[in-house]
N, CA, C and O atoms as CSV, one atom per row, in Angstrom:
chain,resi,resn,atom,element,x,y,z
A,1,MET,N,N,0.838,-1.168,0.000
A,1,MET,CA,C,0.000,0.000,0.000
A,1,MET,C,C,0.893,1.246,0.000
A,1,MET,O,O,1.932,1.277,0.661
A,2,LYS,N,N,0.484,2.244,-0.733
A,2,LYS,CA,C,1.190,3.527,-0.762
A,2,LYS,C,C,0.497,4.486,0.206
A,2,LYS,O,O,-0.730,4.515,0.303
A,3,TYR,N,N,1.305,5.266,0.914
A,3,TYR,CA,C,0.794,6.296,1.827
A,3,TYR,C,C,1.339,7.626,1.337
A,3,TYR,O,O,2.550,7.787,1.185
A,4,ILE,N,N,0.452,8.576,1.090
A,4,ILE,CA,C,0.870,9.891,0.612
A,4,ILE,C,C,0.413,10.932,1.623
A,4,ILE,O,O,-0.766,11.022,1.965
A,5,PHE,N,N,1.389,11.721,2.095
A,5,PHE,CA,C,1.106,12.750,3.091
A,5,PHE,C,C,1.399,14.132,2.530
A,5,PHE,O,O,2.501,14.396,2.050
A,6,ASP,N,N,0.411,15.006,2.594
A,6,ASP,CA,C,0.658,16.419,2.340
A,6,ASP,C,C,1.371,16.941,3.580
A,6,ASP,O,O,1.061,16.509,4.691
A,7,VAL,N,N,2.303,17.843,3.419
A,7,VAL,CA,C,3.114,18.281,4.556
A,7,VAL,C,C,2.537,19.519,5.229
A,7,VAL,O,O,2.041,19.435,6.353
A,8,ASP,N,N,2.595,20.658,4.565
A,8,ASP,CA,C,2.232,21.924,5.219
A,8,ASP,C,C,0.751,22.007,5.567
A,8,ASP,O,O,-0.119,21.896,4.703
A,9,GLY,N,N,0.494,22.202,6.842
A,9,GLY,CA,C,-0.871,22.330,7.332
A,9,GLY,C,C,-1.561,21.005,7.578
A,9,GLY,O,O,-2.668,20.972,8.115
A,10,THR,N,N,-0.917,19.903,7.187
A,10,THR,CA,C,-1.508,18.581,7.385
A,10,THR,C,C,-0.720,17.786,8.424
A,10,THR,O,O,-1.291,17.309,9.405
A,11,ILE,N,N,0.595,17.641,8.210
A,11,ILE,CA,C,1.418,16.969,9.223
A,11,ILE,C,C,2.490,17.889,9.794
A,11,ILE,O,O,3.166,17.528,10.758
A,12,SER,N,N,2.653,19.079,9.208
A,12,SER,CA,C,3.550,20.096,9.767
A,12,SER,C,C,2.735,21.362,9.957
A,12,SER,O,O,2.153,21.899,9.014
A,13,PHE,N,N,2.706,21.823,11.189
A,13,PHE,CA,C,1.854,22.967,11.498
A,13,PHE,C,C,2.642,24.249,11.722
A,13,PHE,O,O,2.052,25.322,11.851
A,14,ASP,N,N,3.964,24.151,11.770
A,14,ASP,CA,C,4.784,25.347,11.948
A,14,ASP,C,C,5.657,25.650,10.735
A,14,ASP,O,O,6.402,26.629,10.734
A,15,GLY,N,N,5.567,24.810,9.699
A,15,GLY,CA,C,6.366,24.998,8.498
A,15,GLY,C,C,7.827,24.613,8.654
A,15,GLY,O,O,8.631,24.834,7.748
A,16,LYS,N,N,8.177,24.033,9.810
A,16,LYS,CA,C,9.573,23.678,10.065
A,16,LYS,C,C,9.770,22.241,10.509
A,16,LYS,O,O,10.837,21.668,10.293
A,17,SER,N,N,8.758,21.653,11.124
A,17,SER,CA,C,8.939,20.327,11.708
A,17,SER,C,C,7.633,19.544,11.696
A,17,SER,O,O,6.558,20.077,11.418
A,18,ILE,N,N,7.770,18.264,12.007
A,18,ILE,CA,C,6.623,17.374,12.175
A,18,ILE,C,C,6.648,16.897,13.613
A,18,ILE,O,O,7.696,16.499,14.121
A,19,ASP,N,N,5.519,16.933,14.261
A,19,ASP,CA,C,5.414,16.512,15.654
A,19,ASP,C,C,5.968,15.088,15.798
A,19,ASP,O,O,5.654,14.223,14.981
A,20,PRO,N,N,6.783,14.837,16.820
A,20,PRO,CA,C,7.365,13.496,17.022
A,20,PRO,C,C,6.324,12.378,17.090
A,20,PRO,O,O,6.611,11.250,16.689
A,21,ARG,N,N,5.129,12.670,17.587
A,21,ARG,CA,C,4.088,11.631,17.647
A,21,ARG,C,C,3.629,11.239,16.243
A,21,ARG,O,O,3.344,10.071,15.977
A,22,ILE,N,N,3.560,12.233,15.346
A,22,ILE,CA,C,3.182,11.936,13.953
A,22,ILE,C,C,4.299,11.144,13.289
A,22,ILE,O,O,4.037,10.178,12.573
A,23,ILE,N,N,5.544,11.548,13.524
A,23,ILE,CA,C,6.692,10.823,12.961
A,23,ILE,C,C,6.659,9.365,13.401
A,23,ILE,O,O,6.836,8.462,12.584
A,24,GLN,N,N,6.436,9.139,14.677
A,24,GLN,CA,C,6.401,7.765,15.191
A,24,GLN,C,C,5.269,6.975,14.547
A,24,GLN,O,O,5.457,5.812,14.188
A,25,SER,N,N,4.106,7.580,14.395
A,25,SER,CA,C,2.976,6.895,13.761
A,25,SER,C,C,3.286,6.532,12.314
A,25,SER,O,O,2.926,5.450,11.851
A,26,ILE,N,N,3.956,7.440,11.599
A,26,ILE,CA,C,4.335,7.163,10.211
A,26,ILE,C,C,5.315,5.997,10.160
A,26,ILE,O,O,5.204,5.121,9.303
A,27,LYS,N,N,6.272,5.991,11.081
A,27,LYS,CA,C,7.261,4.900,11.111
A,27,LYS,C,C,6.627,3.549,11.426
A,27,LYS,O,O,7.177,2.509,11.063
A,28,GLU,N,N,5.489,3.553,12.090
A,28,GLU,CA,C,4.813,2.306,12.456
A,28,GLU,C,C,3.860,1.792,11.381
A,28,GLU,O,O,3.244,0.741,11.558
A,29,LEU,N,N,3.730,2.515,10.275
A,29,LEU,CA,C,2.839,2.064,9.211
A,29,LEU,C,C,3.330,0.730,8.657
A,29,LEU,O,O,4.534,0.517,8.518
A,30,PRO,N,N,2.393,-0.171,8.338
A,30,PRO,CA,C,2.821,-1.455,7.765
A,30,PRO,C,C,3.334,-1.263,6.336
A,30,PRO,O,O,2.962,-0.308,5.654
A,31,GLY,N,N,4.176,-2.165,5.904
A,31,GLY,CA,C,4.680,-2.122,4.534
A,31,GLY,C,C,6.084,-1.568,4.455
A,31,GLY,O,O,6.757,-1.383,5.469
A,32,ASN,N,N,6.503,-1.312,3.263
A,32,ASN,CA,C,7.842,-0.857,2.945
A,32,ASN,C,C,7.961,0.655,3.157
A,32,ASN,O,O,7.086,1.396,2.710
A,33,PRO,N,N,9.010,1.133,3.821
A,33,PRO,CA,C,9.185,2.576,3.985
A,33,PRO,C,C,9.249,3.334,2.650
A,33,PRO,O,O,8.962,4.530,2.600
A,34,GLN,N,N,9.625,2.633,1.568
A,34,GLN,CA,C,9.652,3.256,0.242
A,34,GLN,C,C,8.246,3.599,-0.258
A,34,GLN,O,O,8.097,4.341,-1.229
A,35,ASP,N,N,7.228,3.067,0.396
A,35,ASP,CA,C,5.846,3.326,0.003
A,35,ASP,C,C,5.272,4.570,0.672
A,35,ASP,O,O,4.103,4.900,0.470
A,36,ILE,N,N,6.076,5.256,1.460
A,36,ILE,CA,C,5.632,6.483,2.122
A,36,ILE,C,C,6.107,7.662,1.279
A,36,ILE,O,O,7.304,7.844,1.056
A,37,ILE,N,N,5.150,8.454,0.818
A,37,ILE,CA,C,5.406,9.557,-0.104
A,37,ILE,C,C,4.966,10.856,0.565
A,37,ILE,O,O,3.910,10.919,1.194
A,38,PHE,N,N,5.791,11.884,0.419
A,38,PHE,CA,C,5.448,13.201,0.959
A,38,PHE,C,C,5.254,14.171,-0.190
A,38,PHE,O,O,6.004,14.154,-1.167
A,39,ALA,N,N,4.241,15.018,-0.067
A,39,ALA,CA,C,3.921,15.985,-1.114
A,39,ALA,C,C,3.804,17.378,-0.504
A,39,ALA,O,O,3.388,17.547,0.641
A,40,SER,N,N,4.185,18.368,-1.306
A,40,SER,CA,C,4.150,19.746,-0.822
A,40,SER,C,C,4.134,20.718,-1.991
A,40,SER,O,O,4.505,20.367,-3.111
A,41,ALA,N,N,3.709,21.920,-1.723
A,41,ALA,CA,C,3.855,22.996,-2.705
A,41,ALA,C,C,5.306,23.451,-2.754
A,41,ALA,O,O,5.734,24.066,-3.730
A,42,ARG,N,N,6.052,23.153,-1.719
A,42,ARG,CA,C,7.471,23.529,-1.652
A,42,ARG,C,C,8.276,22.752,-2.682
A,42,ARG,O,O,7.873,21.668,-3.106
A,43,PRO,N,N,9.417,23.308,-3.085
A,43,PRO,CA,C,10.334,22.501,-3.888
A,43,PRO,C,C,10.964,21.426,-3.005
A,43,PRO,O,O,10.909,21.520,-1.779
A,44,ILE,N,N,11.552,20.426,-3.611
A,44,ILE,CA,C,12.148,19.300,-2.889
A,44,ILE,C,C,13.152,19.783,-1.844
A,44,ILE,O,O,13.160,19.286,-0.718
A,45,ARG,N,N,13.995,20.742,-2.206
A,45,ARG,CA,C,15.045,21.206,-1.293
A,45,ARG,C,C,14.478,21.741,0.016
A,45,ARG,O,O,15.123,21.620,1.058
A,46,ASP,N,N,13.280,22.332,-0.017
A,46,ASP,CA,C,12.675,22.873,1.195
A,46,ASP,C,C,11.788,21.850,1.902
A,46,ASP,O,O,11.374,22.063,3.042
A,47,LEU,N,N,11.505,20.756,1.231
A,47,LEU,CA,C,10.739,19.661,1.826
A,47,LEU,C,C,11.650,18.745,2.643
A,47,LEU,O,O,11.247,18.237,3.689
A,48,LEU,N,N,12.869,18.536,2.168
A,48,LEU,CA,C,13.803,17.619,2.840
A,48,LEU,C,C,14.063,17.945,4.311
A,48,LEU,O,O,14.052,17.026,5.130
A,49,PRO,N,N,14.297,19.209,4.690
A,49,PRO,CA,C,14.567,19.473,6.108
A,49,PRO,C,C,13.387,19.135,7.027
A,49,PRO,O,O,13.588,18.837,8.204
A,50,ILE,N,N,12.179,19.180,6.504
A,50,ILE,CA,C,11.003,18.891,7.333
A,50,ILE,C,C,10.806,17.387,7.497
A,50,ILE,O,O,10.571,16.913,8.609
A,51,VAL,N,N,10.899,16.634,6.408
A,51,VAL,CA,C,10.626,15.196,6.504
A,51,VAL,C,C,11.833,14.400,6.989
A,51,VAL,O,O,11.681,13.275,7.466
A,52,GLY,N,N,13.020,14.970,6.872
A,52,GLY,CA,C,14.220,14.347,7.424
A,52,GLY,C,C,14.409,12.905,7.004
A,52,GLY,O,O,14.328,12.578,5.820
A,53,ASP,N,N,14.662,12.035,7.986
A,53,ASP,CA,C,14.956,10.632,7.670
A,53,ASP,C,C,13.715,9.834,7.263
A,53,ASP,O,O,13.819,8.649,6.946
A,54,LEU,N,N,12.545,10.472,7.270
A,54,LEU,CA,C,11.342,9.809,6.754
A,54,LEU,C,C,11.356,9.766,5.225
A,54,LEU,O,O,10.583,9.024,4.620
A,55,ALA,N,N,12.224,10.553,4.604
A,55,ALA,CA,C,12.264,10.685,3.144
A,55,ALA,C,C,12.971,9.508,2.494
A,55,ALA,O,O,14.022,9.673,1.873
A,56,THR,N,N,12.399,8.327,2.634
A,56,THR,CA,C,12.987,7.137,2.017
A,56,THR,C,C,12.308,6.800,0.698
A,56,THR,O,O,12.878,6.086,-0.127
A,57,GLY,N,N,11.121,7.297,0.495
A,57,GLY,CA,C,10.381,7.043,-0.741
A,57,GLY,C,C,10.359,8.283,-1.611
A,57,GLY,O,O,11.095,9.237,-1.358
A,58,PRO,N,N,9.525,8.277,-2.625
A,58,PRO,CA,C,9.424,9.430,-3.521
A,58,PRO,C,C,8.957,10.682,-2.781
A,58,PRO,O,O,8.231,10.607,-1.789
A,59,LEU,N,N,9.392,11.825,-3.287
A,59,LEU,CA,C,8.940,13.122,-2.783
A,59,LEU,C,C,8.313,13.882,-3.945
A,59,LEU,O,O,8.805,13.826,-5.073
A,60,ILE,N,N,7.241,14.582,-3.667
A,60,ILE,CA,C,6.563,15.384,-4.678
A,60,ILE,C,C,6.612,16.829,-4.205
A,60,ILE,O,O,6.087,17.149,-3.139
A,61,GLY,N,N,7.229,17.691,-4.973
A,61,GLY,CA,C,7.337,19.096,-4.611
A,61,GLY,C,C,6.734,19.989,-5.675
A,61,GLY,O,O,6.359,19.526,-6.753
A,62,GLY,N,N,6.643,21.272,-5.365
A,62,GLY,CA,C,6.132,22.232,-6.336
A,62,GLY,C,C,4.763,21.860,-6.864
A,62,GLY,O,O,4.468,22.069,-8.040
A,63,ASN,N,N,3.917,21.303,-5.994
A,63,ASN,CA,C,2.576,20.852,-6.385
A,63,ASN,C,C,2.611,19.902,-7.576
A,63,ASN,O,O,1.744,19.941,-8.449
A,64,GLY,N,N,3.627,19.051,-7.594
A,64,GLY,CA,C,3.735,18.043,-8.639
A,64,GLY,C,C,4.694,18.402,-9.760
A,64,GLY,O,O,4.939,17.576,-10.639
A,65,ALA,N,N,5.244,19.608,-9.756
A,65,ALA,CA,C,6.154,20.030,-10.826
A,65,ALA,C,C,7.548,19.448,-10.662
A,65,ALA,O,O,8.273,19.289,-11.644
A,66,ILE,N,N,7.934,19.126,-9.416
A,66,ILE,CA,C,9.271,18.615,-9.130
A,66,ILE,C,C,9.107,17.336,-8.307
A,66,ILE,O,O,8.335,17.308,-7.349
A,67,ILE,N,N,9.829,16.288,-8.678
A,67,ILE,CA,C,9.772,15.054,-7.904
A,67,ILE,C,C,11.180,14.591,-7.570
A,67,ILE,O,O,12.154,14.998,-8.204
A,68,SER,N,N,11.268,13.746,-6.577
A,68,SER,CA,C,12.529,13.096,-6.246
A,68,SER,C,C,12.258,11.601,-6.164
A,68,SER,O,O,11.450,11.138,-5.359
A,69,LEU,N,N,12.952,10.862,-7.015
A,69,LEU,CA,C,12.857,9.407,-7.031
A,69,LEU,C,C,14.244,8.845,-6.810
A,69,LEU,O,O,15.174,9.155,-7.554
A,70,ASN,N,N,14.383,8.014,-5.784
A,70,ASN,CA,C,15.687,7.423,-5.452
A,70,ASN,C,C,16.771,8.487,-5.291
A,70,ASN,O,O,17.922,8.284,-5.677
A,71,GLY,N,N,16.383,9.622,-4.714
A,71,GLY,CA,C,17.348,10.682,-4.446
A,71,GLY,C,C,17.667,11.569,-5.632
A,71,GLY,O,O,18.439,12.518,-5.491
A,72,GLU,N,N,17.101,11.294,-6.796
A,72,GLU,CA,C,17.349,12.122,-7.974
A,72,GLU,C,C,16.175,13.079,-8.187
A,72,GLU,O,O,15.030,12.657,-8.348
A,73,VAL,N,N,16.484,14.373,-8.183
A,73,VAL,CA,C,15.457,15.397,-8.359
A,73,VAL,C,C,15.221,15.603,-9.847
A,73,VAL,O,O,16.163,15.769,-10.622
A,74,LYS,N,N,13.946,15.592,-10.235
A,74,LYS,CA,C,13.570,15.771,-11.640
A,74,LYS,C,C,12.482,16.831,-11.749
A,74,LYS,O,O,11.571,16.896,-10.924
A,75,ILE,N,N,12.593,17.647,-12.768
A,75,ILE,CA,C,11.539,18.609,-13.091
A,75,ILE,C,C,10.614,17.918,-14.076
A,75,ILE,O,O,11.063,17.416,-15.107
A,76,MET,N,N,9.330,17.890,-13.767
A,76,MET,CA,C,8.392,17.136,-14.590
A,76,MET,C,C,8.175,17.766,-15.957
A,76,MET,O,O,8.154,17.059,-16.965
A,77,GLU,N,N,8.015,19.060,-16.006
A,77,GLU,CA,C,7.793,19.765,-17.270
A,77,GLU,C,C,8.473,21.116,-17.170
A,77,GLU,O,O,7.873,22.077,-16.687
A,78,PRO,N,N,9.723,21.205,-17.621
A,78,PRO,CA,C,10.453,22.464,-17.472
A,78,PRO,C,C,9.797,23.603,-18.259
A,78,PRO,O,O,9.212,23.395,-19.322
A,79,ILE,N,N,9.914,24.791,-17.712
A,79,ILE,CA,C,9.394,25.970,-18.388
A,79,ILE,C,C,10.297,26.277,-19.582
A,79,ILE,O,O,11.514,26.109,-19.512
A,80,THR,N,N,9.697,26.720,-20.654
A,80,THR,CA,C,10.495,27.039,-21.840
A,80,THR,C,C,11.237,28.356,-21.627
A,80,THR,O,O,10.821,29.191,-20.824
A,81,ASN,N,N,12.322,28.532,-22.342
A,81,ASN,CA,C,13.087,29.772,-22.253
A,81,ASN,C,C,12.215,30.965,-22.642
A,81,ASN,O,O,12.294,32.020,-22.013
A,82,ARG,N,N,11.391,30.805,-23.665
A,82,ARG,CA,C,10.495,31.894,-24.103
A,82,ARG,C,C,9.542,32.296,-22.975
A,82,ARG,O,O,9.393,33.481,-22.676
A,83,ASP,N,N,8.904,31.313,-22.356
A,83,ASP,CA,C,7.978,31.621,-21.261
A,83,ASP,C,C,8.709,32.240,-20.070
A,83,ASP,O,O,8.186,33.140,-19.413
A,84,PHE,N,N,9.916,31.757,-19.798
A,84,PHE,CA,C,10.710,32.311,-18.712
A,84,PHE,C,C,11.003,33.794,-18.964
A,84,PHE,O,O,10.933,34.604,-18.040
A,85,GLN,N,N,11.325,34.145,-20.187
A,85,GLN,CA,C,11.604,35.540,-20.528
A,85,GLN,C,C,10.351,36.407,-20.356
A,85,GLN,O,O,10.444,37.550,-19.908
A,86,ILE,N,N,9.191,35.870,-20.707
A,86,ILE,CA,C,7.932,36.605,-20.533
A,86,ILE,C,C,7.671,36.845,-19.042
A,86,ILE,O,O,7.292,37.945,-18.642
A,87,ILE,N,N,7.875,35.825,-18.237
A,87,ILE,CA,C,7.660,35.956,-16.790
A,87,ILE,C,C,8.605,37.006,-16.210
A,87,ILE,O,O,8.181,37.848,-15.418
A,88,ARG,N,N,9.867,36.964,-16.593
A,88,ARG,CA,C,10.831,37.974,-16.117
A,88,ARG,C,C,10.385,39.378,-16.490
A,88,ARG,O,O,10.486,40.304,-15.685
A,89,LYS,N,N,9.891,39.534,-17.710
A,89,LYS,CA,C,9.441,40.849,-18.176
A,89,LYS,C,C,8.267,41.354,-17.330
A,89,LYS,O,O,8.224,42.527,-16.960
A,90,VAL,N,N,7.323,40.467,-17.029
A,90,VAL,CA,C,6.165,40.850,-16.203
A,90,VAL,C,C,6.617,41.248,-14.793
A,90,VAL,O,O,6.190,42.275,-14.265
A,91,ILE,N,N,7.479,40.432,-14.195
A,91,ILE,CA,C,7.972,40.744,-12.842
A,91,ILE,C,C,8.669,42.100,-12.821
A,91,ILE,O,O,8.447,42.901,-11.913
A,92,ASN,N,N,9.501,42.355,-13.810
A,92,ASN,CA,C,10.208,43.639,-13.876
A,92,ASN,C,C,9.257,44.809,-14.102
A,92,ASN,O,O,9.461,45.886,-13.542
A,93,SER,N,N,8.226,44.612,-14.911
A,93,SER,CA,C,7.334,45.721,-15.241
A,93,SER,C,C,6.437,46.126,-14.076
A,93,SER,O,O,6.072,47.296,-13.962
A,94,VAL,N,N,6.076,45.182,-13.212
A,94,VAL,CA,C,5.219,45.523,-12.074
A,94,VAL,C,C,5.978,45.539,-10.754
A,94,VAL,O,O,5.405,45.834,-9.705
A,95,ASP,N,N,7.281,45.216,-10.809
A,95,ASP,CA,C,8.161,45.295,-9.645
A,95,ASP,C,C,7.598,44.540,-8.434
A,95,ASP,O,O,7.378,45.127,-7.375
A,96,VAL,N,N,7.371,43.248,-8.603
A,96,VAL,CA,C,6.840,42.417,-7.523
A,96,VAL,C,C,7.916,41.490,-6.975
A,96,VAL,O,O,8.914,41.214,-7.641
A,97,ASP,N,N,7.700,41.016,-5.756
A,97,ASP,CA,C,8.574,39.999,-5.192
A,97,ASP,C,C,8.372,38.704,-5.973
A,97,ASP,O,O,7.325,38.498,-6.586
A,98,TYR,N,N,9.373,37.841,-5.947
A,98,TYR,CA,C,9.283,36.612,-6.708
A,98,TYR,C,C,10.181,35.545,-6.095
A,98,TYR,O,O,11.124,35.838,-5.359
A,99,ILE,N,N,9.860,34.310,-6.420
A,99,ILE,CA,C,10.736,33.163,-6.189
A,99,ILE,C,C,10.662,32.341,-7.471
A,99,ILE,O,O,9.578,31.949,-7.903
A,100,VAL,N,N,11.795,32.089,-8.063
A,100,VAL,CA,C,11.875,31.237,-9.239
A,100,VAL,C,C,12.670,30.005,-8.814
A,100,VAL,O,O,13.860,30.094,-8.513
A,101,ASP,N,N,12.007,28.873,-8.794
A,101,ASP,CA,C,12.648,27.637,-8.358
A,101,ASP,C,C,13.169,26.848,-9.537
A,101,ASP,O,O,12.528,26.744,-10.583
A,102,GLY,N,N,14.343,26.299,-9.337
A,102,GLY,CA,C,14.902,25.346,-10.280
A,102,GLY,C,C,14.867,23.973,-9.659
A,102,GLY,O,O,14.183,23.752,-8.660
A,103,LYS,N,N,15.596,23.055,-10.241
A,103,LYS,CA,C,15.657,21.697,-9.694
A,103,LYS,C,C,16.199,21.736,-8.266
A,103,LYS,O,O,15.721,21.007,-7.397
A,104,TRP,N,N,17.190,22.583,-8.029
A,104,TRP,CA,C,17.752,22.693,-6.688
A,104,TRP,C,C,17.926,24.148,-6.265
A,104,TRP,O,O,17.468,24.523,-5.185
A,105,ASN,N,N,18.563,24.965,-7.068
A,105,ASN,CA,C,18.811,26.364,-6.712
A,105,ASN,C,C,17.607,27.234,-7.020
A,105,ASN,O,O,16.610,26.762,-7.566
A,106,TYR,N,N,17.705,28.486,-6.673
A,106,TYR,CA,C,16.574,29.382,-6.851
A,106,TYR,C,C,17.073,30.815,-7.037
A,106,TYR,O,O,18.237,31.133,-6.796
A,107,SER,N,N,16.157,31.650,-7.469
A,107,SER,CA,C,16.381,33.085,-7.527
A,107,SER,C,C,15.182,33.702,-6.822
A,107,SER,O,O,14.048,33.267,-7.024
A,108,ALA,N,N,15.428,34.716,-5.997
A,108,ALA,CA,C,14.308,35.290,-5.244
A,108,ALA,C,C,14.570,36.727,-4.847
A,108,ALA,O,O,15.705,37.150,-4.632
A,109,ARG,N,N,13.492,37.446,-4.762
A,109,ARG,CA,C,13.472,38.750,-4.102
A,109,ARG,C,C,12.191,38.739,-3.278
A,109,ARG,O,O,11.089,38.865,-3.812
A,110,VAL,N,N,12.357,38.586,-1.980
A,110,VAL,CA,C,11.218,38.461,-1.076
A,110,VAL,C,C,11.423,39.443,0.071
A,110,VAL,O,O,12.520,39.531,0.623
A,111,SER,N,N,10.386,40.172,0.429
A,111,SER,CA,C,10.518,41.138,1.521
A,111,SER,C,C,10.859,40.419,2.826
A,111,SER,O,O,10.458,39.274,3.036
A,112,GLN,N,N,11.588,41.087,3.680
A,112,GLN,CA,C,12.070,40.484,4.925
A,112,GLN,C,C,10.937,40.072,5.862
A,112,GLN,O,O,11.143,39.213,6.720
A,113,ASP,N,N,9.753,40.657,5.725
A,113,ASP,CA,C,8.643,40.295,6.614
A,113,ASP,C,C,7.707,39.250,5.996
A,113,ASP,O,O,6.650,38.960,6.555
A,114,SER,N,N,8.088,38.687,4.850
A,114,SER,CA,C,7.255,37.685,4.197
A,114,SER,C,C,7.313,36.360,4.961
A,114,SER,O,O,8.387,35.919,5.369
A,115,PHE,N,N,6.157,35.733,5.149
A,115,PHE,CA,C,6.097,34.449,5.854
A,115,PHE,C,C,6.883,33.371,5.119
A,115,PHE,O,O,7.401,32.449,5.750
A,116,ILE,N,N,6.979,33.471,3.823
A,116,ILE,CA,C,7.652,32.420,3.055
A,116,ILE,C,C,9.165,32.468,3.236
A,116,ILE,O,O,9.843,31.473,2.981
A,117,LEU,N,N,9.701,33.591,3.666
A,117,LEU,CA,C,11.147,33.720,3.822
A,117,LEU,C,C,11.701,32.688,4.801
A,117,LEU,O,O,12.789,32.157,4.577
A,118,ARG,N,N,10.975,32.393,5.882
A,118,ARG,CA,C,11.478,31.425,6.858
A,118,ARG,C,C,11.457,29.996,6.336
A,118,ARG,O,O,12.124,29.121,6.887
A,119,GLN,N,N,10.688,29.755,5.270
A,119,GLN,CA,C,10.614,28.415,4.691
A,119,GLN,C,C,11.521,28.252,3.479
A,119,GLN,O,O,11.678,27.144,2.967
A,120,LEU,N,N,12.110,29.331,3.025
A,120,LEU,CA,C,12.950,29.310,1.835
A,120,LEU,C,C,14.375,28.953,2.225
A,120,LEU,O,O,15.072,29.753,2.850
A,121,ASP,N,N,14.803,27.768,1.862
A,121,ASP,CA,C,16.149,27.273,2.144
A,121,ASP,C,C,16.507,27.385,3.630
A,121,ASP,O,O,17.499,28.030,3.972
A,122,PRO,N,N,15.718,26.770,4.518
A,122,PRO,CA,C,15.966,26.903,5.959
A,122,PRO,C,C,17.318,26.358,6.417
A,122,PRO,O,O,17.853,26.814,7.427
A,123,ASN,N,N,17.874,25.395,5.695
A,123,ASN,CA,C,19.166,24.824,6.095
A,123,ASN,C,C,20.345,25.404,5.328
A,123,ASN,O,O,21.478,24.947,5.472
A,124,HIS,N,N,20.069,26.410,4.515
A,124,HIS,CA,C,21.115,27.097,3.747
A,124,HIS,C,C,21.945,26.114,2.928
A,124,HIS,O,O,23.173,26.098,3.014
A,125,LEU,N,N,21.263,25.299,2.138
A,125,LEU,CA,C,21.903,24.281,1.324
A,125,LEU,C,C,22.094,24.717,-0.124
A,125,LEU,O,O,22.745,24.018,-0.901
A,126,LEU,N,N,21.538,25.857,-0.491
A,126,LEU,CA,C,21.414,26.212,-1.893
A,126,LEU,C,C,22.286,27.372,-2.314
A,126,LEU,O,O,22.956,28.018,-1.509
A,127,ILE,N,N,22.247,27.601,-3.591
A,127,ILE,CA,C,22.859,28.798,-4.160
A,127,ILE,C,C,21.712,29.701,-4.587
A,127,ILE,O,O,20.870,29.312,-5.396
A,128,LYS,N,N,21.687,30.908,-4.038
A,128,LYS,CA,C,20.700,31.880,-4.465
A,128,LYS,C,C,21.269,32.580,-5.692
A,128,LYS,O,O,22.274,33.287,-5.609
A,129,LEU,N,N,20.619,32.376,-6.823
A,129,LEU,CA,C,21.077,32.935,-8.078
A,129,LEU,C,C,20.593,34.370,-8.234
A,129,LEU,O,O,19.574,34.745,-7.654
A,130,PRO,N,N,21.308,35.173,-9.008
A,130,PRO,CA,C,20.840,36.537,-9.268
A,130,PRO,C,C,19.549,36.501,-10.088
A,130,PRO,O,O,19.186,35.462,-10.640
A,131,TRP,N,N,18.864,37.634,-10.164
A,131,TRP,CA,C,17.583,37.684,-10.863
A,131,TRP,C,C,17.716,37.300,-12.324
A,131,TRP,O,O,16.731,36.859,-12.916
A,132,ARG,N,N,18.801,37.434,-12.893
A,132,ARG,CA,C,18.934,37.133,-14.306
A,132,ARG,C,C,19.506,35.734,-14.558
A,132,ARG,O,O,20.381,35.570,-15.409
A,133,PRO,N,N,19.020,34.722,-13.824
A,133,PRO,CA,C,19.558,33.380,-14.077
A,133,PRO,C,C,19.097,32.908,-15.451
A,133,PRO,O,O,18.054,33.325,-15.955
A,134,SER,N,N,19.881,32.048,-16.027
A,134,SER,CA,C,19.459,31.422,-17.282
A,134,SER,C,C,18.636,30.192,-16.921
A,134,SER,O,O,18.687,29.688,-15.799
A,135,ILE,N,N,17.896,29.738,-17.881
A,135,ILE,CA,C,17.131,28.503,-17.686
A,135,ILE,C,C,18.100,27.366,-17.318
A,135,ILE,O,O,17.775,26.520,-16.485
A,136,ARG,N,N,19.281,27.348,-17.934
A,136,ARG,CA,C,20.265,26.303,-17.665
A,136,ARG,C,C,20.667,26.302,-16.194
A,136,ARG,O,O,20.820,25.231,-15.606
A,137,GLN,N,N,20.842,27.473,-15.583
A,137,GLN,CA,C,21.224,27.537,-14.178
A,137,GLN,C,C,20.154,26.949,-13.266
A,137,GLN,O,O,20.476,26.371,-12.229
A,138,LEU,N,N,18.903,27.089,-13.636
A,138,LEU,CA,C,17.809,26.622,-12.797
A,138,LEU,C,C,17.512,25.136,-12.986
A,138,LEU,O,O,16.858,24.533,-12.135
A,139,ARG,N,N,17.965,24.547,-14.053
A,139,ARG,CA,C,17.663,23.121,-14.310
A,139,ARG,C,C,18.596,22.238,-13.608
A,139,ARG,O,O,18.487,21.016,-13.713
C-alpha cells in the first residue's frame, strides 16, 4: 500500500517540523518505507529538512512540478526559455517579489517580513542565483 502525506498544514503545522508523535505513527505504518510519499507545494530542497529521515520514498514538490525518485530530483515539465523571458518581463514591469525555483537552486526577491522567507532554504543548502539566471542555471 502507498501512503501519501501532504506536509504543510496537514502533518507540519509550523512549516519547520513534524510533531514526534506523527513521525512515530508514520514509522509504524505497515509495509515498505519506500511506500511512504510526501507531497508539498514547496520545492524538494525545502521539503527535505522537514521530513528528514522519513524521506525514504518518492517526494513530490512544487505541487507536482518537481519530484525526487531514489534521491534524484527531476523537473516534470520544465518551463520554456520563451515563457521564462515573458515571466521575467512581467515581474520587472510591475516590480513584484518573486521566487523562481529550479531543480535545486533558486532566484528570489522576497521582503524580509514575508512568511515564506522562513521556509525558503531553511538549512542554507542552496545557491541563491541573481535575478537574471538562465534557464540552464535553474535546471
